[in-house]
Amino acid sequence: AGQETGTAGQLARVMDASGARHALVVGPNSGYGLDNRCLLDALAHGGGRLKGIAVVDNGATLAELEALKAAGIVGVAWNVTHYGVAHYVDAAGLLDRLAALGLFVDVQVEHDQMVAMLPMLIDSGARILVDHCGRPTPSAGIRQPGFAALLRLAASGRAFVKLSGIVKFSREPWPHADAQPYVDALVDAFTVDRCMWASDWPYLRAGGKVDYGVLLKLVEQQFPDAAERHRLLWETPHRLFGFPD
């Protein structure tokens, strides 16, 4: 839909207006499929402000991944919510190749999908980035199997979580009080040094209007300590993704 689209130029203007110096751009699984050309073009013309997460076939070769890394790609997206768990049953080799290159697997799951994904992720040597707080079901509670599996992933020491996409799973209006227990549990398990804020701009499949500035105000409320916010908003992504100073 029209409100779900955004060009690289629009992203740059949103970042400038909001005081964001850098951004991680995740290739969408819908629409573009495995075609990363638009993403790579945005990185090439981004003035060093952008890094990317590409979408690749499970059989992507080491050479293909190396070429993507050289173009500013820091990982590949696994959208389990879009393709389902069965799509990734043959992807252990891809995880090995990502680990060899120091690339992330960027995983988006919902409800209890993490239960099935957890063994493969833990057994791999790849760095893991989990989107949107794992998209729990708020009414099911902290102990729901999928979210409990996500919390266990923290013990690997290789996993990081984006505190993002709250509008994708919250059932309450801003400030999304039903999501707060999940944010708190993730910070407790992973620590703020392995969590990061993300906007999810331009908000694909959002249930209602979302605004970058409103989300930044929410993170101020969730993390009133300025030093913690600096780690969440700057230090962790800067360290992990290799953005220039």
mmCIF file of C-alpha atoms in Angstrom:
data_model
loop_
_atom_site.group_PDB
_atom_site.id
_atom_site.type_symbol
_atom_site.label_atom_id
_atom_site.label_comp_id
_atom_site.label_asym_id
_atom_site.label_seq_id
_atom_site.Cartn_x
_atom_site.Cartn_y
_atom_site.Cartn_z
ATOM 1 C CA ALA A 1 0.000 0.000 0.000
ATOM 2 C CA GLY A 2 1.067 3.580 -0.571
ATOM 3 C CA GLN A 3 1.807 4.364 3.059
ATOM 4 C CA GLU A 4 4.115 1.319 3.232
ATOM 5 C CA THR A 5 6.496 2.534 0.533
ATOM 6 C CA GLY A 6 9.569 4.680 1.043
ATOM 7 C CA THR A 7 12.472 5.692 -1.152
ATOM 8 C CA ALA A 8 16.078 6.039 -0.094
ATOM 9 C CA GLY A 9 15.713 9.799 -0.421
ATOM 10 C CA GLN A 10 12.695 9.839 1.876
ATOM 11 C CA LEU A 11 14.591 7.750 4.429
ATOM 12 C CA ALA A 12 17.457 10.242 4.399
ATOM 13 C CA ARG A 13 15.031 13.118 5.048
ATOM 14 C CA VAL A 14 13.331 11.222 7.898
ATOM 15 C CA MET A 15 16.740 10.500 9.439
ATOM 16 C CA ASP A 16 17.804 14.143 9.125
ATOM 17 C CA ALA A 17 14.576 15.391 10.686
ATOM 18 C CA SER A 18 14.906 12.971 13.602
ATOM 19 C CA GLY A 19 18.636 13.304 14.264
ATOM 20 C CA ALA A 20 19.476 9.764 13.144
ATOM 21 C CA ARG A 21 22.999 9.537 11.758
ATOM 22 C CA HIS A 22 22.964 5.915 10.547
ATOM 23 C CA ALA A 23 20.428 3.210 9.701
ATOM 24 C CA LEU A 24 20.327 -0.525 9.073
ATOM 25 C CA VAL A 25 18.147 -1.161 6.013
ATOM 26 C CA VAL A 26 16.507 -4.586 5.899
ATOM 27 C CA GLY A 27 15.489 -5.942 2.517
ATOM 28 C CA PRO A 28 11.778 -6.862 2.434
ATOM 29 C CA ASN A 29 10.863 -10.448 1.658
ATOM 30 C CA SER A 30 7.645 -9.452 -0.069
ATOM 31 C CA GLY A 31 7.728 -7.493 -3.303
ATOM 32 C CA TYR A 32 11.433 -7.810 -4.101
ATOM 33 C CA GLY A 33 11.928 -11.506 -3.382
ATOM 34 C CA LEU A 34 15.639 -12.287 -3.722
ATOM 35 C CA ASP A 35 16.379 -9.146 -5.755
ATOM 36 C CA ASN A 36 18.698 -6.950 -3.667
ATOM 37 C CA ARG A 37 19.496 -4.368 -6.361
ATOM 38 C CA CYS A 38 17.372 -1.574 -4.878
ATOM 39 C CA LEU A 39 18.891 -2.154 -1.445
ATOM 40 C CA LEU A 40 22.456 -2.219 -2.813
ATOM 41 C CA ASP A 41 21.822 0.964 -4.787
ATOM 42 C CA ALA A 42 20.625 2.714 -1.625
ATOM 43 C CA LEU A 43 23.773 1.627 0.239
ATOM 44 C CA ALA A 44 26.022 2.740 -2.618
ATOM 45 C CA HIS A 45 24.482 6.213 -2.623
ATOM 46 C CA GLY A 46 24.001 6.486 1.133
ATOM 47 C CA GLY A 47 27.158 8.441 1.894
ATOM 48 C CA GLY A 48 28.311 5.864 4.430
ATOM 49 C CA ARG A 49 25.169 6.264 6.539
ATOM 50 C CA LEU A 50 23.614 2.901 5.717
ATOM 51 C CA LYS A 51 24.322 -0.795 6.174
ATOM 52 C CA GLY A 52 22.065 -3.530 4.837
ATOM 53 C CA ILE A 53 20.437 -6.886 5.486
ATOM 54 C CA ALA A 54 19.984 -8.812 2.234
ATOM 55 C CA VAL A 55 17.542 -11.541 1.261
ATOM 56 C CA VAL A 56 19.245 -14.604 -0.225
ATOM 57 C CA ASP A 57 18.492 -18.174 -1.192
ATOM 58 C CA ASN A 58 19.364 -20.818 1.399
ATOM 59 C CA GLY A 59 21.956 -22.087 -1.048
ATOM 60 C CA ALA A 60 23.768 -18.753 -1.428
ATOM 61 C CA THR A 61 27.467 -19.425 -1.932
ATOM 62 C CA LEU A 62 30.373 -18.050 0.046
ATOM 63 C CA ALA A 63 31.402 -15.971 -2.972
ATOM 64 C CA GLU A 64 27.920 -14.460 -3.281
ATOM 65 C CA LEU A 65 27.887 -13.585 0.400
ATOM 66 C CA GLU A 66 31.389 -12.103 0.196
ATOM 67 C CA ALA A 67 30.272 -9.838 -2.652
ATOM 68 C CA LEU A 68 27.283 -8.663 -0.614
ATOM 69 C CA LYS A 69 29.494 -8.006 2.402
ATOM 70 C CA ALA A 70 31.835 -5.898 0.287
ATOM 71 C CA ALA A 71 28.813 -3.799 -0.773
ATOM 72 C CA GLY A 72 27.817 -2.991 2.827
ATOM 73 C CA ILE A 73 25.641 -5.966 3.699
ATOM 74 C CA VAL A 74 26.087 -7.136 7.313
ATOM 75 C CA GLY A 75 23.646 -10.046 7.332
ATOM 76 C CA VAL A 76 20.771 -11.873 5.677
ATOM 77 C CA ALA A 77 17.083 -11.854 6.575
ATOM 78 C CA TRP A 78 15.136 -14.915 7.644
ATOM 79 C CA ASN A 79 11.486 -13.888 7.667
ATOM 80 C CA VAL A 80 9.884 -16.920 9.267
ATOM 81 C CA THR A 81 6.607 -15.011 9.611
ATOM 82 C CA HIS A 82 6.473 -14.764 5.811
ATOM 83 C CA TYR A 83 7.897 -18.108 4.642
ATOM 84 C CA GLY A 84 7.189 -20.388 7.619
ATOM 85 C CA VAL A 85 9.511 -22.610 9.628
ATOM 86 C CA ALA A 86 9.725 -25.374 7.005
ATOM 87 C CA HIS A 87 11.396 -23.006 4.523
ATOM 88 C CA TYR A 88 14.579 -22.993 6.631
ATOM 89 C CA VAL A 89 14.990 -26.696 7.441
ATOM 90 C CA ASP A 90 17.837 -26.980 4.911
ATOM 91 C CA ALA A 91 19.568 -23.719 5.882
ATOM 92 C CA ALA A 92 22.203 -24.953 8.355
ATOM 93 C CA GLY A 93 24.884 -24.654 5.673
ATOM 94 C CA LEU A 94 23.965 -21.028 5.086
ATOM 95 C CA LEU A 95 24.424 -20.350 8.792
ATOM 96 C CA ASP A 96 27.917 -21.868 8.571
ATOM 97 C CA ARG A 97 28.806 -19.556 5.695
ATOM 98 C CA LEU A 98 27.426 -16.520 7.527
ATOM 99 C CA ALA A 99 29.500 -17.443 10.575
ATOM 100 C CA ALA A 100 32.638 -17.763 8.459
ATOM 101 C CA LEU A 101 32.166 -14.218 7.183
ATOM 102 C CA GLY A 102 31.046 -12.676 10.487
ATOM 103 C CA LEU A 103 27.606 -11.898 9.058
ATOM 104 C CA PHE A 104 24.319 -11.892 10.966
ATOM 105 C CA VAL A 105 21.226 -13.955 10.416
ATOM 106 C CA ASP A 106 18.388 -11.469 11.002
ATOM 107 C CA VAL A 107 15.392 -13.513 12.171
ATOM 108 C CA GLN A 108 11.777 -12.393 12.300
ATOM 109 C CA VAL A 109 9.442 -14.799 14.083
ATOM 110 C CA GLU A 110 6.056 -14.477 15.764
ATOM 111 C CA HIS A 111 4.028 -16.347 18.360
ATOM 112 C CA ASP A 112 5.809 -19.682 19.036
ATOM 113 C CA GLN A 113 7.885 -19.981 15.852
ATOM 114 C CA MET A 114 11.141 -19.488 17.774
ATOM 115 C CA VAL A 115 10.640 -22.875 19.447
ATOM 116 C CA ALA A 116 11.297 -24.669 16.146
ATOM 117 C CA MET A 117 14.074 -22.289 15.074
ATOM 118 C CA LEU A 118 16.009 -22.318 18.342
ATOM 119 C CA PRO A 119 18.041 -25.562 17.971
ATOM 120 C CA MET A 120 19.444 -24.596 14.563
ATOM 121 C CA LEU A 121 20.296 -21.080 15.725
ATOM 122 C CA ILE A 122 21.991 -22.247 18.922
ATOM 123 C CA ASP A 123 23.997 -24.942 17.109
ATOM 124 C CA SER A 124 25.265 -22.472 14.506
ATOM 125 C CA GLY A 125 28.242 -20.225 15.044
ATOM 126 C CA ALA A 126 26.513 -17.304 13.375
ATOM 127 C CA ARG A 127 25.665 -14.038 15.043
ATOM 128 C CA ILE A 128 21.908 -13.706 15.470
ATOM 129 C CA LEU A 129 19.746 -10.599 15.271
ATOM 130 C CA VAL A 130 16.092 -10.998 16.321
ATOM 131 C CA ASP A 131 13.545 -8.557 14.947
ATOM 132 C CA HIS A 132 10.661 -6.868 16.737
ATOM 133 C CA CYS A 133 11.103 -8.320 20.252
ATOM 134 C CA GLY A 134 10.364 -11.761 18.784
ATOM 135 C CA ARG A 135 6.746 -10.652 18.155
ATOM 136 C CA PRO A 136 5.212 -12.377 21.184
ATOM 137 C CA THR A 137 1.487 -12.798 21.779
ATOM 138 C CA PRO A 138 0.758 -10.283 24.589
ATOM 139 C CA SER A 139 -2.197 -12.220 25.990
ATOM 140 C CA ALA A 140 -0.099 -15.408 26.367
ATOM 141 C CA GLY A 141 2.312 -14.005 28.970
ATOM 142 C CA ILE A 142 6.070 -14.006 29.429
ATOM 143 C CA ARG A 143 6.217 -17.796 29.783
ATOM 144 C CA GLN A 144 4.694 -18.508 26.369
ATOM 145 C CA PRO A 145 6.907 -21.059 24.575
ATOM 146 C CA GLY A 146 8.125 -18.840 21.758
ATOM 147 C CA PHE A 147 9.183 -15.972 23.979
ATOM 148 C CA ALA A 148 10.746 -18.332 26.519
ATOM 149 C CA ALA A 149 12.801 -19.820 23.669
ATOM 150 C CA LEU A 150 13.947 -16.335 22.674
ATOM 151 C CA LEU A 151 15.077 -15.634 26.236
ATOM 152 C CA ARG A 152 17.090 -18.888 26.205
ATOM 153 C CA LEU A 153 18.864 -17.654 23.095
ATOM 154 C CA ALA A 154 20.507 -14.945 25.216
ATOM 155 C CA ALA A 155 22.785 -17.560 26.787
ATOM 156 C CA SER A 156 24.507 -18.138 23.433
ATOM 157 C CA GLY A 157 26.281 -14.784 23.728
ATOM 158 C CA ARG A 158 25.862 -14.389 19.942
ATOM 159 C CA ALA A 159 22.318 -13.071 19.881
ATOM 160 C CA PHE A 160 21.005 -9.508 19.813
ATOM 161 C CA VAL A 161 17.459 -8.140 19.813
ATOM 162 C CA LYS A 162 15.827 -5.177 18.126
ATOM 163 C CA LEU A 163 13.375 -3.470 20.473
ATOM 164 C CA SER A 164 11.193 -2.558 17.532
ATOM 165 C CA GLY A 165 7.962 -3.381 15.755
ATOM 166 C CA ILE A 166 5.874 -3.042 18.906
ATOM 167 C CA VAL A 167 2.865 -2.012 16.828
ATOM 168 C CA LYS A 168 3.107 -5.388 15.083
ATOM 169 C CA PHE A 169 2.250 -7.323 18.245
ATOM 170 C CA SER A 170 0.776 -4.902 20.789
ATOM 171 C CA ARG A 171 -2.986 -4.906 21.167
ATOM 172 C CA GLU A 172 -3.086 -1.551 22.967
ATOM 173 C CA PRO A 173 -2.629 2.005 21.671
ATOM 174 C CA TRP A 174 0.472 4.078 22.335
ATOM 175 C CA PRO A 175 2.390 3.765 24.668
ATOM 176 C CA HIS A 176 1.617 0.031 24.231
ATOM 177 C CA ALA A 177 1.606 -0.923 27.903
ATOM 178 C CA ASP A 178 0.994 -4.595 27.078
ATOM 179 C CA ALA A 179 4.389 -4.737 25.325
ATOM 180 C CA GLN A 180 6.392 -3.308 28.224
ATOM 181 C CA PRO A 181 6.792 -6.597 30.185
ATOM 182 C CA TYR A 182 8.358 -8.147 27.087
ATOM 183 C CA VAL A 183 10.763 -5.260 26.568
ATOM 184 C CA ASP A 184 11.766 -5.465 30.243
ATOM 185 C CA ALA A 185 12.303 -9.236 30.041
ATOM 186 C CA LEU A 186 14.482 -8.894 26.931
ATOM 187 C CA VAL A 187 16.660 -6.242 28.535
ATOM 188 C CA ASP A 188 17.013 -8.404 31.652
ATOM 189 C CA ALA A 189 18.039 -11.450 29.595
ATOM 190 C CA PHE A 190 20.193 -9.855 26.902
ATOM 191 C CA THR A 191 21.256 -6.657 28.736
ATOM 192 C CA VAL A 192 21.016 -3.260 27.101
ATOM 193 C CA ASP A 193 24.405 -3.918 25.444
ATOM 194 C CA ARG A 194 22.832 -6.645 23.297
ATOM 195 C CA CYS A 195 19.621 -4.785 22.516
ATOM 196 C CA MET A 196 19.096 -1.940 20.088
ATOM 197 C CA TRP A 197 16.330 0.401 19.032
ATOM 198 C CA ALA A 198 14.932 0.234 15.517
ATOM 199 C CA SER A 199 12.225 2.245 13.784
ATOM 200 C CA ASP A 200 10.883 -0.354 11.309
ATOM 201 C CA TRP A 201 10.386 2.533 8.847
ATOM 202 C CA PRO A 202 8.425 2.593 6.512
ATOM 203 C CA TYR A 203 6.198 0.278 8.586
ATOM 204 C CA LEU A 204 5.111 -2.556 6.311
ATOM 205 C CA ARG A 205 1.831 -4.129 7.411
ATOM 206 C CA ALA A 206 1.380 -1.730 10.320
ATOM 207 C CA GLY A 207 -2.146 -1.828 11.683
ATOM 208 C CA GLY A 208 -2.341 1.959 11.891
ATOM 209 C CA LYS A 209 -0.355 5.126 11.291
ATOM 210 C CA VAL A 210 3.136 5.049 12.830
ATOM 211 C CA ASP A 211 5.577 7.926 13.157
ATOM 212 C CA TYR A 212 9.348 7.903 13.672
ATOM 213 C CA GLY A 213 9.210 10.731 16.207
ATOM 214 C CA VAL A 214 6.494 9.076 18.297
ATOM 215 C CA LEU A 215 8.636 5.933 18.537
ATOM 216 C CA LEU A 216 11.643 7.953 19.665
ATOM 217 C CA LYS A 217 9.506 9.532 22.375
ATOM 218 C CA LEU A 218 8.436 6.042 23.476
ATOM 219 C CA VAL A 219 12.049 4.892 23.861
ATOM 220 C CA GLU A 220 12.690 7.946 26.047
ATOM 221 C CA GLN A 221 9.890 6.771 28.332
ATOM 222 C CA GLN A 222 11.031 3.153 28.326
ATOM 223 C CA PHE A 223 14.674 4.088 28.998
ATOM 224 C CA PRO A 224 14.758 7.302 31.046
ATOM 225 C CA ASP A 225 18.478 6.901 31.797
ATOM 226 C CA ALA A 226 20.415 8.837 29.136
ATOM 227 C CA ALA A 227 23.463 6.553 29.327
ATOM 228 C CA GLU A 228 21.308 3.470 28.675
ATOM 229 C CA ARG A 229 19.617 5.182 25.749
ATOM 230 C CA HIS A 230 23.012 6.065 24.277
ATOM 231 C CA ARG A 231 24.038 2.412 24.416
ATOM 232 C CA LEU A 232 20.739 1.319 22.898
ATOM 233 C CA LEU A 233 20.556 3.950 20.160
ATOM 234 C CA TRP A 234 24.234 4.361 19.300
ATOM 235 C CA GLU A 235 26.912 2.263 20.943
ATOM 236 C CA THR A 236 25.516 -1.221 20.269
ATOM 237 C CA PRO A 237 24.565 -0.765 16.591
ATOM 238 C CA HIS A 238 27.745 1.238 15.976
ATOM 239 C CA ARG A 239 29.845 -1.606 17.367
ATOM 240 C CA LEU A 240 27.954 -4.443 15.688
ATOM 241 C CA PHE A 241 27.473 -3.034 12.214
ATOM 242 C CA GLY A 242 30.705 -1.105 11.757
ATOM 243 C CA PHE A 243 29.260 2.320 11.026
ATOM 244 C CA PRO A 244 31.861 5.075 10.596
ATOM 245 C CA ASP A 245 32.229 7.544 13.468
#
